[in-house]
Coordinates of C-alpha atoms in Angstrom, one line a residue:
M232 CA 96.7 97.9 76.5
P233 CA 92.6 96.6 75.9
L234 CA 91.8 92.9 74.7
D235 CA 90.0 93.4 71.4
R236 CA 86.7 92.9 70.8
P237 CA 86.7 88.9 69.4
D238 CA 84.9 87.9 65.8
D239 CA 84.2 84.7 66.7
Y240 CA 80.6 84.1 67.9
A241 CA 81.4 80.7 68.5
D242 CA 84.2 81.3 71.3
A243 CA 81.9 81.7 75.4
K244 CA 85.4 81.8 76.1
Q245 CA 87.2 85.0 74.7
W246 CA 83.8 87.0 75.3
F247 CA 83.8 86.2 79.0
S248 CA 87.4 87.3 78.8
Y249 CA 86.5 90.5 76.8
F250 CA 83.7 91.5 79.8
R251 CA 85.8 89.7 82.3
L252 CA 89.4 91.9 81.5
T253 CA 87.9 95.0 81.5
K254 CA 89.2 97.6 84.0
Y255 CA 87.0 99.5 84.9
L256 CA 84.4 97.8 86.1
P257 CA 81.4 100.7 85.2
A258 CA 82.1 100.6 81.7
M259 CA 81.4 96.5 81.1
P260 CA 77.4 97.2 80.5
D261 CA 78.2 100.1 78.6
K262 CA 80.3 96.9 76.3
Y263 CA 77.1 94.1 77.3
K264 CA 75.0 96.3 75.6
A265 CA 77.0 97.9 72.4
E266 CA 78.0 93.9 71.6
I267 CA 74.5 91.9 72.1
D268 CA 73.1 94.5 69.5
R269 CA 75.9 93.2 67.6
A270 CA 75.4 89.3 67.6
P271 CA 73.5 88.5 64.4
T272 CA 72.4 85.6 65.1
A273 CA 70.6 84.5 68.7
D274 CA 73.0 81.8 69.1
A275 CA 76.0 84.6 68.9
A276 CA 73.1 86.0 71.5
K277 CA 73.1 83.4 73.6
T278 CA 77.2 83.1 73.7
V279 CA 78.1 86.7 74.4
M280 CA 75.0 86.8 77.4
T281 CA 76.7 84.1 78.3
A282 CA 79.8 85.1 78.4
Y283 CA 78.8 88.4 79.8
A284 CA 76.4 87.1 82.8
A285 CA 79.7 84.4 83.7
A286 CA 82.2 87.6 83.3
A287 CA 80.0 89.2 86.4
L288 CA 79.0 86.0 88.7
D289 CA 82.6 85.4 88.7
V290 CA 83.1 89.4 89.9
I291 CA 79.9 89.0 92.3
F292 CA 82.2 86.3 93.9
F293 CA 86.0 87.1 93.1
V294 CA 84.6 90.5 95.2
N295 CA 82.4 88.6 97.2
M296 CA 79.8 91.6 96.5
A297 CA 76.8 90.1 97.6
P298 CA 75.4 87.2 100.2
P299 CA 73.8 84.0 98.3
Q300 CA 70.6 85.8 98.6
G301 CA 71.7 89.5 97.3
I302 CA 73.4 88.0 93.8
G303 CA 70.7 88.9 92.4
T304 CA 69.9 92.2 93.2
A305 CA 73.8 92.4 92.6
L306 CA 73.7 91.3 89.1
E307 CA 70.6 94.0 88.8
Q308 CA 72.5 97.1 90.0
T309 CA 75.9 96.7 89.0
F310 CA 76.1 94.8 85.9
G311 CA 72.6 95.7 84.3
L312 CA 71.3 92.0 84.6
H313 CA 67.6 91.7 85.0
P314 CA 67.0 88.2 86.2
N315 CA 64.9 87.1 82.9
N316 CA 68.1 87.9 80.8
L317 CA 69.3 84.9 83.4
L318 CA 66.5 82.4 82.0
E319 CA 67.5 79.8 79.9
L320 CA 71.0 79.9 80.1
S321 CA 73.4 76.8 81.5
V322 CA 74.7 76.1 85.0
P323 CA 77.4 74.3 83.3
E324 CA 78.1 76.5 81.0
L325 CA 78.6 79.7 82.5
A326 CA 80.0 77.9 85.9
V327 CA 83.4 76.7 83.0
L328 CA 84.1 80.6 81.9
A329 CA 83.6 81.5 86.1
K330 CA 85.9 79.3 86.7
V331 CA 83.7 77.0 90.0
E332 CA 82.3 73.5 89.9
R333 CA 78.8 73.5 89.0
D334 CA 76.8 72.5 91.7
T335 CA 79.2 75.6 93.8
L336 CA 77.2 77.9 91.7
S337 CA 73.7 76.1 91.0
T338 CA 73.7 76.0 94.6
R339 CA 74.3 80.1 94.8
L340 CA 71.6 80.2 92.1
K341 CA 69.2 78.6 93.7
D342 CA 69.3 80.5 97.3
A343 CA 69.8 83.7 95.1
G344 CA 66.4 82.7 94.1
Y345 CA 66.9 81.9 90.6
K346 CA 65.4 78.1 89.9
V347 CA 67.9 75.5 87.9
S348 CA 66.8 72.7 86.3
E349 CA 68.3 68.7 86.5
G350 CA 69.1 69.5 83.2
G351 CA 71.8 72.8 84.5
E352 CA 69.5 75.8 82.9
I353 CA 68.0 78.6 84.8
T354 CA 64.1 78.1 84.3
G355 CA 62.8 80.9 86.6
F356 CA 63.3 83.3 89.3
T357 CA 61.5 84.0 92.8
P358 CA 63.3 86.4 94.9
P359 CA 64.5 85.3 98.0
Q360 CA 62.6 86.2 101.2
K361 CA 64.0 89.5 103.4
P362 CA 64.3 88.3 107.1
A363 CA 61.3 88.9 109.6
A364 CA 62.7 92.1 111.1
A365 CA 62.9 91.5 114.7
P366 CA 60.2 92.8 116.9
R367 CA 60.7 96.2 118.3
N368 CA 61.2 96.2 122.1
D369 CA 58.9 99.6 122.9
K370 CA 59.5 99.2 126.7
R371 CA 60.4 102.0 128.2
A372 CA 62.7 102.9 131.5
P373 CA 59.5 104.3 134.3

């Protein structure tokens, strides 16, 4: 039985469960898009965004979808969350919903290229540098 859509825009835990308990992973972005447009206020939209981002991070961590540097790519490709969608979200709030330690989540996000303020707010994003390609060995046997 699918989880009913929450009525309370102040309850991020209910919204987290609504998104996270989606059985068919590709349906999560569609649910999010439908709900973010319905949010009646900026605070309601932030609650929905926080819950969805936490659910997406929880899935990424649970199934070990990406190395730390690939979290941004996984969020974008799988969940439709561009780096700017996470700006101004609270790492402590995301950590509580995704059930990870604040410092662990902060470190993972920083490794992925997100900037996190001292207060725990996501303030920017710089894509991590890709490792340099190994030099080619074009020596040919005589």
